[in-house]
mmCIF file of C-alpha atoms in Angstrom:
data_model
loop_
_atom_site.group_PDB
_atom_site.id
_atom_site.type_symbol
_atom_site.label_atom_id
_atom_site.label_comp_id
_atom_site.label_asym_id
_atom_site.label_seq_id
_atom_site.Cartn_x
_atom_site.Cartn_y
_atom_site.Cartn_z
ATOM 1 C CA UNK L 1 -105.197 -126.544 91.356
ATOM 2 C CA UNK L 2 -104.364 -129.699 89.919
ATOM 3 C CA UNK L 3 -103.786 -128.292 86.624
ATOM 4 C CA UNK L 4 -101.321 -125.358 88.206
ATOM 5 C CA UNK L 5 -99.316 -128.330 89.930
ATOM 6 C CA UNK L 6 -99.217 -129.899 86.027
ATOM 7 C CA UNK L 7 -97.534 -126.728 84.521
ATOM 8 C CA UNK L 8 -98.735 -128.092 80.946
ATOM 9 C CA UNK L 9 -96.651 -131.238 81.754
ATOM 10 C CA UNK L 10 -93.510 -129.335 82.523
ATOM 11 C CA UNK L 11 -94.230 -130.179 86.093
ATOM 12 C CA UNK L 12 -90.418 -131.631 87.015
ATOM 13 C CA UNK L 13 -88.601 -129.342 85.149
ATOM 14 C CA UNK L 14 -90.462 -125.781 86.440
ATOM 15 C CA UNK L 15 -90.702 -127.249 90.293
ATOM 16 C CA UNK L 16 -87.099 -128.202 90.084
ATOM 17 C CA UNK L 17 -85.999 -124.682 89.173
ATOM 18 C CA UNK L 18 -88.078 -123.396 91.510
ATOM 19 C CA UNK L 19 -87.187 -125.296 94.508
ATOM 20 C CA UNK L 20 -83.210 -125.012 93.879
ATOM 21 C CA UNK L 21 -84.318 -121.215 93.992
ATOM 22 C CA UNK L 22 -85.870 -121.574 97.080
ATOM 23 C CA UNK L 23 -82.751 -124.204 98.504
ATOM 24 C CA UNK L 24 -80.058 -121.273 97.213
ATOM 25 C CA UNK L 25 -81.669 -118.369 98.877
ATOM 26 C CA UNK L 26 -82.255 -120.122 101.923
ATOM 27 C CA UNK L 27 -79.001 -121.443 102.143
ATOM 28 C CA UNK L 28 -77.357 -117.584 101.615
ATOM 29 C CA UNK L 29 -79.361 -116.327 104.264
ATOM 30 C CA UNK L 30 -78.781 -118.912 106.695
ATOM 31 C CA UNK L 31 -75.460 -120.240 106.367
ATOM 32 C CA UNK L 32 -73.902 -116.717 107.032
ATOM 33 C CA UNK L 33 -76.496 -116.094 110.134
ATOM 34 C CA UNK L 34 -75.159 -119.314 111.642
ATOM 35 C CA UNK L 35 -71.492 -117.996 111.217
ATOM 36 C CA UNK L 36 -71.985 -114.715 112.363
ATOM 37 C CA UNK L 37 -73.009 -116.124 115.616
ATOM 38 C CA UNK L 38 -70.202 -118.240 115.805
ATOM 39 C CA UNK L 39 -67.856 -115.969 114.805
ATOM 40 C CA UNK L 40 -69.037 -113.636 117.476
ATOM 41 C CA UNK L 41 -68.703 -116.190 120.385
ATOM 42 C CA UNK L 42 -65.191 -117.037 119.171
ATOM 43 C CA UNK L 43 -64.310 -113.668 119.002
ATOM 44 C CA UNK L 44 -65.968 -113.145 122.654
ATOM 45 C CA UNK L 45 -63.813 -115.884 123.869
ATOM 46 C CA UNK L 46 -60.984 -115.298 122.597
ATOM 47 C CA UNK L 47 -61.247 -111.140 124.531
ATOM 48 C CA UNK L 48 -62.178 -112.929 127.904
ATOM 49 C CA UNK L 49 -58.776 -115.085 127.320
ATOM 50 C CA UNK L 50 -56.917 -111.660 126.635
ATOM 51 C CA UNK L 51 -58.448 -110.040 129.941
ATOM 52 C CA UNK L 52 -57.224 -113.443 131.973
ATOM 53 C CA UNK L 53 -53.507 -113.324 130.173
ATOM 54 C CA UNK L 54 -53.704 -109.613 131.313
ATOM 55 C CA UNK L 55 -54.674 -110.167 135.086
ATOM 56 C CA UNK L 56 -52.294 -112.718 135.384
ATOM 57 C CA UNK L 57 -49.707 -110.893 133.893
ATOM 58 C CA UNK Q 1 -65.506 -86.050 101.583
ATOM 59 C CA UNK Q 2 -62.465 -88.028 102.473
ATOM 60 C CA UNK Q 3 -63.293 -87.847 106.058
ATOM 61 C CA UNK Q 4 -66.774 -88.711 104.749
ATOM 62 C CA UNK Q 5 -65.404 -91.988 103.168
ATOM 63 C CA UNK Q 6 -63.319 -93.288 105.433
ATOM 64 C CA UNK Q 7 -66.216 -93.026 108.108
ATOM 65 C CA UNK Q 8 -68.355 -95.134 105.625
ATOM 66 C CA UNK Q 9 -65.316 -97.362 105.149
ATOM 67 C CA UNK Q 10 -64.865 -98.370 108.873
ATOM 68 C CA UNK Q 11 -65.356 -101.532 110.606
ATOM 69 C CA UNK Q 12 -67.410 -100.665 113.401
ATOM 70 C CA UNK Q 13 -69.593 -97.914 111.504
ATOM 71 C CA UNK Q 14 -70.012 -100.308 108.440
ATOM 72 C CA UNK Q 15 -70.783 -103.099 111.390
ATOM 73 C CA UNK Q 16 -73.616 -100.965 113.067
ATOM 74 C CA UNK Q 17 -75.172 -99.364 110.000
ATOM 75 C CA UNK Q 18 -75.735 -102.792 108.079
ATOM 76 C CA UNK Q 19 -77.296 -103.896 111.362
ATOM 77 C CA UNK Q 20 -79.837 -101.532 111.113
ATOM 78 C CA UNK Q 21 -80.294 -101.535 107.211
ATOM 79 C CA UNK Q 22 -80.972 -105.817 107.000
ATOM 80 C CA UNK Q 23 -84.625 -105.664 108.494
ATOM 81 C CA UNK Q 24 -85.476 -103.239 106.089
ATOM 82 C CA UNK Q 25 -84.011 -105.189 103.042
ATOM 83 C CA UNK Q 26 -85.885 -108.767 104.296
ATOM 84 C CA UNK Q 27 -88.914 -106.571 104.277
ATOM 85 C CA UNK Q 28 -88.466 -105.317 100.744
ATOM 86 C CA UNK Q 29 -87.053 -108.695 99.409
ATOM 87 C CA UNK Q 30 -90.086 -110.768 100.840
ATOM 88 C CA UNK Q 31 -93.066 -108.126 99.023
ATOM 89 C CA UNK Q 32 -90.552 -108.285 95.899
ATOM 90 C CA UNK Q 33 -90.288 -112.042 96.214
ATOM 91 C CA UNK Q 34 -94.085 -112.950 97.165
ATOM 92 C CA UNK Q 35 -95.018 -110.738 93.807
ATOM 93 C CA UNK Q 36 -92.319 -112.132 91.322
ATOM 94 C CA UNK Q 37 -93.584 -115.575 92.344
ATOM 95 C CA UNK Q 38 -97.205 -114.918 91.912
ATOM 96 C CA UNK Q 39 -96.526 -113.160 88.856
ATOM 97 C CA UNK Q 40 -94.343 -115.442 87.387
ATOM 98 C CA UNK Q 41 -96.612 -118.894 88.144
ATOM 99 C CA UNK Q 42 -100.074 -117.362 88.256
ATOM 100 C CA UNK Q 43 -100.799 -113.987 86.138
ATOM 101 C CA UNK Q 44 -98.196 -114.586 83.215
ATOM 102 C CA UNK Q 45 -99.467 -116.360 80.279
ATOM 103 C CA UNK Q 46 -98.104 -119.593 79.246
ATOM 104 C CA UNK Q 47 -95.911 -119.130 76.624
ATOM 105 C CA UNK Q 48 -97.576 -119.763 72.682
ATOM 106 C CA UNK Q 49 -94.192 -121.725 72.176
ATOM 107 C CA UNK Q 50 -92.879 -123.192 74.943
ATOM 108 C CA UNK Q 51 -96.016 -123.591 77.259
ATOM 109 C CA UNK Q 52 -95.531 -123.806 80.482
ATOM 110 C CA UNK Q 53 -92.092 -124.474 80.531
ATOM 111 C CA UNK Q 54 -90.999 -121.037 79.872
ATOM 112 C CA UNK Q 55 -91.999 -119.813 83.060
ATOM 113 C CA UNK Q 56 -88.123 -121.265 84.030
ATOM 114 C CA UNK Q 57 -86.985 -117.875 83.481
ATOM 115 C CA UNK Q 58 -87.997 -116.297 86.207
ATOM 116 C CA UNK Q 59 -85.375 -117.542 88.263
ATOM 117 C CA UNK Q 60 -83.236 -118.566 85.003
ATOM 118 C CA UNK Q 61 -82.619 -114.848 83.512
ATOM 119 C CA UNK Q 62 -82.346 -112.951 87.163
ATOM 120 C CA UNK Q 63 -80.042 -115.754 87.866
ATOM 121 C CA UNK Q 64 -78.252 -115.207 85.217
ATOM 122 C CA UNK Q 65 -78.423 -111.275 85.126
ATOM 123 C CA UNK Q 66 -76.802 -111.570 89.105
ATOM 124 C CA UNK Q 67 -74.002 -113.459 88.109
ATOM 125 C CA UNK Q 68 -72.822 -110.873 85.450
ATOM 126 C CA UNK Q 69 -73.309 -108.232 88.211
ATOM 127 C CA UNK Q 70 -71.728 -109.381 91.344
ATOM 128 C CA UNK Q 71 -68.730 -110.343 89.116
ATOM 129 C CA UNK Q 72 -68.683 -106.713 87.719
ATOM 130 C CA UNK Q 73 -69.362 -105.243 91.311
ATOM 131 C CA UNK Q 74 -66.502 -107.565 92.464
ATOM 132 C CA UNK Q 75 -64.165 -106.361 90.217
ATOM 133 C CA UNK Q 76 -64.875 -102.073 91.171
ATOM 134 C CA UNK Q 77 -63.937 -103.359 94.890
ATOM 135 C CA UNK Q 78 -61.192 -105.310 93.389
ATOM 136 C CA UNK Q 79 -59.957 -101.990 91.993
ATOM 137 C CA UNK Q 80 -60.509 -100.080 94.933
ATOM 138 C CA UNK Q 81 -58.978 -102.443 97.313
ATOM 139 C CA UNK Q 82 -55.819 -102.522 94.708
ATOM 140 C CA UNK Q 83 -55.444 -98.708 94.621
ATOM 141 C CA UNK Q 84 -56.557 -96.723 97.949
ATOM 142 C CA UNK Q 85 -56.201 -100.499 99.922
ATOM 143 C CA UNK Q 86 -59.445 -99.861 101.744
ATOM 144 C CA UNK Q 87 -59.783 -102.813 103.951
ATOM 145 C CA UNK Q 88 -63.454 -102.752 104.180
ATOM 146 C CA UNK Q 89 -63.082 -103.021 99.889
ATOM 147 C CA UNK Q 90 -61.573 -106.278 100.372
ATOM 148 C CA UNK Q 91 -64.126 -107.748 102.914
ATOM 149 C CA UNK Q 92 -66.814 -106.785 100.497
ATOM 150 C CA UNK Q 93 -65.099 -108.569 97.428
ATOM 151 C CA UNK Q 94 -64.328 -111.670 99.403
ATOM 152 C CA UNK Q 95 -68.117 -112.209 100.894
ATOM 153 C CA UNK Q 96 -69.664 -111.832 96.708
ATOM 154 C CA UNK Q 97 -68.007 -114.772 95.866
ATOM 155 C CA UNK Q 98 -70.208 -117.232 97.340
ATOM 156 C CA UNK Q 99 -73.237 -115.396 96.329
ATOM 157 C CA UNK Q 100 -72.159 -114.974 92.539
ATOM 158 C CA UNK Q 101 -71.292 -118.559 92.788
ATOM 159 C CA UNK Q 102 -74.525 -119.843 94.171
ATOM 160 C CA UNK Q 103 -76.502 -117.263 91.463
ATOM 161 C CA UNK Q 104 -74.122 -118.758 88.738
ATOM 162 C CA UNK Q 105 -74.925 -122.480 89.817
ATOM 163 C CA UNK Q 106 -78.793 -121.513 89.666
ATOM 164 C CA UNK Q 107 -78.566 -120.250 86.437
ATOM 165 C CA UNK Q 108 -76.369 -122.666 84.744
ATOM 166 C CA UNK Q 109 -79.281 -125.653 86.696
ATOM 167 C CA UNK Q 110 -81.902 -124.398 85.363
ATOM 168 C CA UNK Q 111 -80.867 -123.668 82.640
ATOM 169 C CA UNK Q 112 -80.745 -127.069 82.179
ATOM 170 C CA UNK Q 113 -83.900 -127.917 83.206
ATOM 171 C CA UNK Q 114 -85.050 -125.478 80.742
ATOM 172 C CA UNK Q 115 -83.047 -126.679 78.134
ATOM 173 C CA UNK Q 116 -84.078 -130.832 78.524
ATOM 174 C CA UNK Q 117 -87.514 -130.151 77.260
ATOM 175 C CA UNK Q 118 -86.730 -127.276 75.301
ATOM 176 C CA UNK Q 119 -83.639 -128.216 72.902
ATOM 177 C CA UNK Q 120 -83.528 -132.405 73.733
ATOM 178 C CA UNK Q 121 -80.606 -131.882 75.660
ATOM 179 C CA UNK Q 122 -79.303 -131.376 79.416
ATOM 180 C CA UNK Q 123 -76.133 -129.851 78.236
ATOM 181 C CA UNK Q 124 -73.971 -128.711 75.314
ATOM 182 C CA UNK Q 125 -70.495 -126.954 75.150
ATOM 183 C CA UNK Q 126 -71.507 -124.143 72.984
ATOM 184 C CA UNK Q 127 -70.276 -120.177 73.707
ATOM 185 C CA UNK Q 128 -73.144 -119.081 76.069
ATOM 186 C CA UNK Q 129 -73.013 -122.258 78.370
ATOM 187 C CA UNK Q 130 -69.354 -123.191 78.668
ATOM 188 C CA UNK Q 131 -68.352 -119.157 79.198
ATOM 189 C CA UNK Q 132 -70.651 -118.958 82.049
ATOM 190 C CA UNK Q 133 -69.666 -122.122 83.483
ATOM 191 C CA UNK Q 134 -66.273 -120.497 83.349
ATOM 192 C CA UNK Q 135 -67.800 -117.791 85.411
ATOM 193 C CA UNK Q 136 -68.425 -120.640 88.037
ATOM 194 C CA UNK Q 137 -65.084 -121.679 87.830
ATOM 195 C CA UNK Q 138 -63.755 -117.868 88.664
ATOM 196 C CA UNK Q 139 -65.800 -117.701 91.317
ATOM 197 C CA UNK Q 140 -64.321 -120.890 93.159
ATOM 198 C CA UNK Q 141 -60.972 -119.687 92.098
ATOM 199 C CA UNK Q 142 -61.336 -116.385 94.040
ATOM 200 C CA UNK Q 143 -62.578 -118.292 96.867
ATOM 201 C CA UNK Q 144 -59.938 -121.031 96.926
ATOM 202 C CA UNK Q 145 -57.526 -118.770 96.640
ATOM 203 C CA UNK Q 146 -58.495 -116.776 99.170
ATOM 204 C CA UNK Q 147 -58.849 -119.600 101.430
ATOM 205 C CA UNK Q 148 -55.225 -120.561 100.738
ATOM 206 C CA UNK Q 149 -53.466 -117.660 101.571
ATOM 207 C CA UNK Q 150 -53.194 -117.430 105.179
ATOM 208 C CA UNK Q 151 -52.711 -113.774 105.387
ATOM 209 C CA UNK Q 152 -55.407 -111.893 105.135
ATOM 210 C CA UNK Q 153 -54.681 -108.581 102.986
ATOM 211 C CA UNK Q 154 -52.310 -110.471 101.062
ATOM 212 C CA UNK Q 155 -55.103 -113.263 100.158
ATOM 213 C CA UNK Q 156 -56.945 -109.707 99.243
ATOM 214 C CA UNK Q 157 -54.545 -108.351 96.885
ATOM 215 C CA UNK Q 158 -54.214 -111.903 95.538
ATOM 216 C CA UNK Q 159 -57.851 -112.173 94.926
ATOM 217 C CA UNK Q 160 -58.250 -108.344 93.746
ATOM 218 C CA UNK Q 161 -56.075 -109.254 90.722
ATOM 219 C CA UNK Q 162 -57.242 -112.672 89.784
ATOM 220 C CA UNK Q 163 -61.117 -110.999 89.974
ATOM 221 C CA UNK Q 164 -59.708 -108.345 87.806
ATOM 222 C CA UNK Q 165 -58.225 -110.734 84.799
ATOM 223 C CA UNK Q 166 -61.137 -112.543 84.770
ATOM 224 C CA UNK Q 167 -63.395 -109.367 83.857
ATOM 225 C CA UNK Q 168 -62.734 -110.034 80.394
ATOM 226 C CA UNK Q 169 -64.894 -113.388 80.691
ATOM 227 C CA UNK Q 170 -68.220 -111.019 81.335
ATOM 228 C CA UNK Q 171 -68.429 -109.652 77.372
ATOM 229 C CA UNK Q 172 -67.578 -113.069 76.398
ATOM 230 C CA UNK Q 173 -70.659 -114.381 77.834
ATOM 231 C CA UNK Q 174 -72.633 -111.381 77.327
ATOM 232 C CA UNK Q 175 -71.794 -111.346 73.370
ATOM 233 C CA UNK Q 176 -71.772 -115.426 73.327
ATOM 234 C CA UNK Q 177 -75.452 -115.316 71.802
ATOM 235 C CA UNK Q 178 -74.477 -112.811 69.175
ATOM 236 C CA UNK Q 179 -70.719 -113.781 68.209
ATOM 237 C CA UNK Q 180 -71.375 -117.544 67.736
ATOM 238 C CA UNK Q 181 -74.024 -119.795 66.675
ATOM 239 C CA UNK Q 182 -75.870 -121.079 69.699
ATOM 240 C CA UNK Q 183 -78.500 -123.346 70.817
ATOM 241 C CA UNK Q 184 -79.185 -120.324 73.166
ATOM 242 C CA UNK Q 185 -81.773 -118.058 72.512
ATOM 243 C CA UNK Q 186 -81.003 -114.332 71.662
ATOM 244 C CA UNK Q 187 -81.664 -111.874 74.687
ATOM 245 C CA UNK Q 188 -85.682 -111.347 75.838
ATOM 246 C CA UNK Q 189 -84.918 -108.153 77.461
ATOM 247 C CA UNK Q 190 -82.283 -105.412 76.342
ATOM 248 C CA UNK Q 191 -81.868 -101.776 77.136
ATOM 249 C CA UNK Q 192 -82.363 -100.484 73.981
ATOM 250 C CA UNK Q 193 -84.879 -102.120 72.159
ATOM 251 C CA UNK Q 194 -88.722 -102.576 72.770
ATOM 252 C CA UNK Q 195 -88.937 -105.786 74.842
ATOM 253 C CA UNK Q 196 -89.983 -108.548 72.985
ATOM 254 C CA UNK Q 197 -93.234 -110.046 75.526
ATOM 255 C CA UNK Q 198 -96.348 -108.627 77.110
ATOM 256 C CA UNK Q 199 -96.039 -106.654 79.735
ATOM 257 C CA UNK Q 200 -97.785 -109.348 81.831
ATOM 258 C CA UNK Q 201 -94.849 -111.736 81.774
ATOM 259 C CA UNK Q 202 -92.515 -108.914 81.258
ATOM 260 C CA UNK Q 203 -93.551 -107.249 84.697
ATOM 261 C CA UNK Q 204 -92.567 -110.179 87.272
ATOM 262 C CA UNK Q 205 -89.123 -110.757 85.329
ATOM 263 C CA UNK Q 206 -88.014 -106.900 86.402
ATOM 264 C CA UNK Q 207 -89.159 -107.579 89.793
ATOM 265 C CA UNK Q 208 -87.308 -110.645 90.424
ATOM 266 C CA UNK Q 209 -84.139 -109.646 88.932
ATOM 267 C CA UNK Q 210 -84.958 -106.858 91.321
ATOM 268 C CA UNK Q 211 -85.784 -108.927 94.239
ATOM 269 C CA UNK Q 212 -82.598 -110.401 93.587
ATOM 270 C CA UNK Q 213 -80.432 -107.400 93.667
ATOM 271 C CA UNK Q 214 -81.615 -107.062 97.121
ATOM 272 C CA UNK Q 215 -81.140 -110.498 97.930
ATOM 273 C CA UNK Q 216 -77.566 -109.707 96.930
ATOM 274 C CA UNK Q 217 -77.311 -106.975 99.475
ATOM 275 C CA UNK Q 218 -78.644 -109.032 102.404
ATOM 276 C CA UNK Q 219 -76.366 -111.694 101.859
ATOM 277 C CA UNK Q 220 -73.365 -109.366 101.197
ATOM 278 C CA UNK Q 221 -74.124 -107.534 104.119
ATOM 279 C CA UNK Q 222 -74.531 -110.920 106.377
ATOM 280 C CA UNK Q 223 -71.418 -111.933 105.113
ATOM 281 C CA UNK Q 224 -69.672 -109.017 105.679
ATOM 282 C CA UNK Q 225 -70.355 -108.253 109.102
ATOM 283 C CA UNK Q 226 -69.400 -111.944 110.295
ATOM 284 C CA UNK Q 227 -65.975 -111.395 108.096
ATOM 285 C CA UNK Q 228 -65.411 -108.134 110.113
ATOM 286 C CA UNK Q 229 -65.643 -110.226 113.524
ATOM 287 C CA UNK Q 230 -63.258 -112.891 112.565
ATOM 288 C CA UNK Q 231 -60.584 -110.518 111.041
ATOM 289 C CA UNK Q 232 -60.898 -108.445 113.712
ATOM 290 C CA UNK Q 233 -61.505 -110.624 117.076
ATOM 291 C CA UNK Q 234 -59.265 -108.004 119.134
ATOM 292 C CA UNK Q 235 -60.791 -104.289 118.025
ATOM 293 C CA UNK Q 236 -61.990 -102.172 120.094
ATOM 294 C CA UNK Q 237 -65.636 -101.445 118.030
ATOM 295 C CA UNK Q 238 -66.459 -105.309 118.315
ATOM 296 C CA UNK Q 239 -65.408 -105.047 122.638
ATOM 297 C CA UNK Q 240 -68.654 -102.543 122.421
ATOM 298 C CA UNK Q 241 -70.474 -104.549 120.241
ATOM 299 C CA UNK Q 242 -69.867 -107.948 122.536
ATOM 300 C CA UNK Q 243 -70.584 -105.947 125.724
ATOM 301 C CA UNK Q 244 -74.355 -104.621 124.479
ATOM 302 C CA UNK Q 245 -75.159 -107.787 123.078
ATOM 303 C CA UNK Q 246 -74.676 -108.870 126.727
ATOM 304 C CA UNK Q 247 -76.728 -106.340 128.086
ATOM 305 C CA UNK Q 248 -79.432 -106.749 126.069
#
C-alpha cells in the first residue's frame, strides 16, 4: 500500500494531477446543480410577482 | 424532419428529455470512471522510461483530447446558431465554454506536473504549450464576451463568430508536435497507426477519454437546462415545470 501511495517517488506530481481531476469534475457537476436551483426559484418568484401585478391590475 | 428538429430544438422538450437522460449518464460516467482509475493506478505497468510518473496521462491526454473537442463541437453550434438561428444552438455553445475551459486548465496543470520531473521544467513557450494555452484564452474570451453583452441572442451571434475565428487555433495545436521542434512528445495514440503501448495501459486511456466525453454531456446538459430557466423566467413550459416540482 505504502509503495502504491510512493508512485516510484512521483508521489506529488501523480496525486496532484489526480486530485485537480477530481476538484474539476466535482466542481462541473456541482456548481451548475447549485444554479439550476437558484435559477429555478428566481424564475418561480419572479411568475408569482407577474400573477400579483396581474390581480392588482 | 423539420418538424422533427424543431421538436428536438425546443425549450421545454430539450428541458424534460435531459431530465430524464442525466441519471443514466452519472451511471455510465461513475462504472467508466471507477475502471479508468483502477486501470490507470493499479493494472497498467509503470512505464520502462518514465516510471511511475507516466501514469499523468490518464487525466493529461483525455484532458487534452476534450479540449480539442468541445472547441470543435462549439464551433458546429456556432454555425448552426449563425445560419438557421436556433436558439437552443446558442444555449448549447454558451454552457461548453466553462467545461472546455476547466478540461483545458487540467490539461495544461498537469501537464506541468508531468513535465517538472519529466523535462526539468514547469513550463516552456514552445508550439504545443503556448497554442493550447491560447485555447484557454478563447475559451474565457467567449465567456467574457458573452457576459458583456447584455442581450442575449446578440451576445450569441457575438460569441458564434468569435468561436468560429478561433477554429483555426485547433490544427495549430494538433500539428504543434509535428510542425515545430518541441519538448513535447509526439502523439501515443493516433487513428491510423498501431498504437505505440500495451494494451494494458492502452485500455484505461480509451476509457477515460471516454468517461470524459460523458462527463462532457452531463455538464452540458446541467448547464443547459439552468440557462433555459434564466433566459426564459416567463414561458409557459417552465409555469408546468415550477407547478410539478410543487406537487411533487
Amino acid at each position: 500500500m505504502s509503495e502504491f501511495l510512493y508512485m516510484g517517488g512521483y508521489a506529488f506530481h501523480v496525486w496532484t494531477s489526480y486530485a485537480l481531476a477530481f476538484v474539476v469534475l466535482f466542481i462541473n457537476i456541482v456548481g451548475p446543480i447549485v444554479r439550476h436551483r437558484k435559477m429555478l426559484q428566481s424564475a418561480s418568484d419572479f411568475q408569482q410577482l407577474n400573477e400579483v401585478m396581474s390581480d392588482d391590475a | 424532419m423539420m418538424k422533427w428538429i424543431h421538436t428536438m430544438a425546443s425549450s421545454a422538450w430539450f428541458y424534460r428529455f435531459s431530465g430524464k437522460m442525466i441519471p443514466w449518464l452519472m451511471a455510465i460516467f461513475t462504472v467508466l470512471f471507477v475502471y479508468g482509475l483502477y486501470g490507470g493506478l493499479v493494472t497498467a505497468p509503470a512505464d520502462y522510461q518514465q516510471g511511475d510518473a507516466f501514469r499523468i496521462i490518464y487525466i493529461h491526454v483525455p484532458a487534452a483530447w476534450m479540449s480539442l473537442f468541445i472547441y470543435i463541437v462549439m464551433a458546429v453550434y456556432a454555425f448552426i446558431a449563425l445560419v438557421w438561428r436556433i436558439k437552443l444552438a446558442e444555449v448549447l455553445l454558451i454552457s461548453s465554454a466553462p467545461i472546455g475551459a476547466a478540461f483545458t486548465f487540467l490539461a495544461l496543470v498537469t501537464g506541468s506536473l508531468w513535465g517538472k520531473p519529466m523535462w526539468g521544467t514547469w513550463w516552456s513557450w514552445d508550439a504545443r504549450l503556448t497554442s493550447e494555452l491560447l485555447l484557454l484564452f478563447l475559451y474565457w474570451g467567449v465567456i467574457g464576451l458573452y457576459a458583456a453583452i447584455e442581450d442575449k441572442r446578440t451576445a450569441s451571434r457575438a460569441v458564434s463568430i468569435l468561436t468560429l475565428i478561433g477554429v483555426v487555433n485547433i490544427p495549430i495545436i494538433h500539428y504543434s508536435v509535428e510542425w515545430w521542434n518541441t519538448l513535447h512528445q509526439g502523439s501515443s495514440v493516433t487513428l491510423t497507426d498501431k498504437p505505440s503501448m500495451p494494451i494494458e495501459m492502452l485500455m484505461p486511456l480509451l476509457v477515460m477519454a471516454t468517461a470524459f466525453k460523458v462527463f462532457y454531456a452531463i455538464s452540458l446538459l446541467l448547464r443547459t437546462r439552468s440557462e433555459l430557466v434564466e433566459r426564459e423566467p416567463n414561458s409557459k413550459w417552465l409555469k408546468q415545470v415550477i407547478e410539478e416540482n410543487e406537487h411533487e
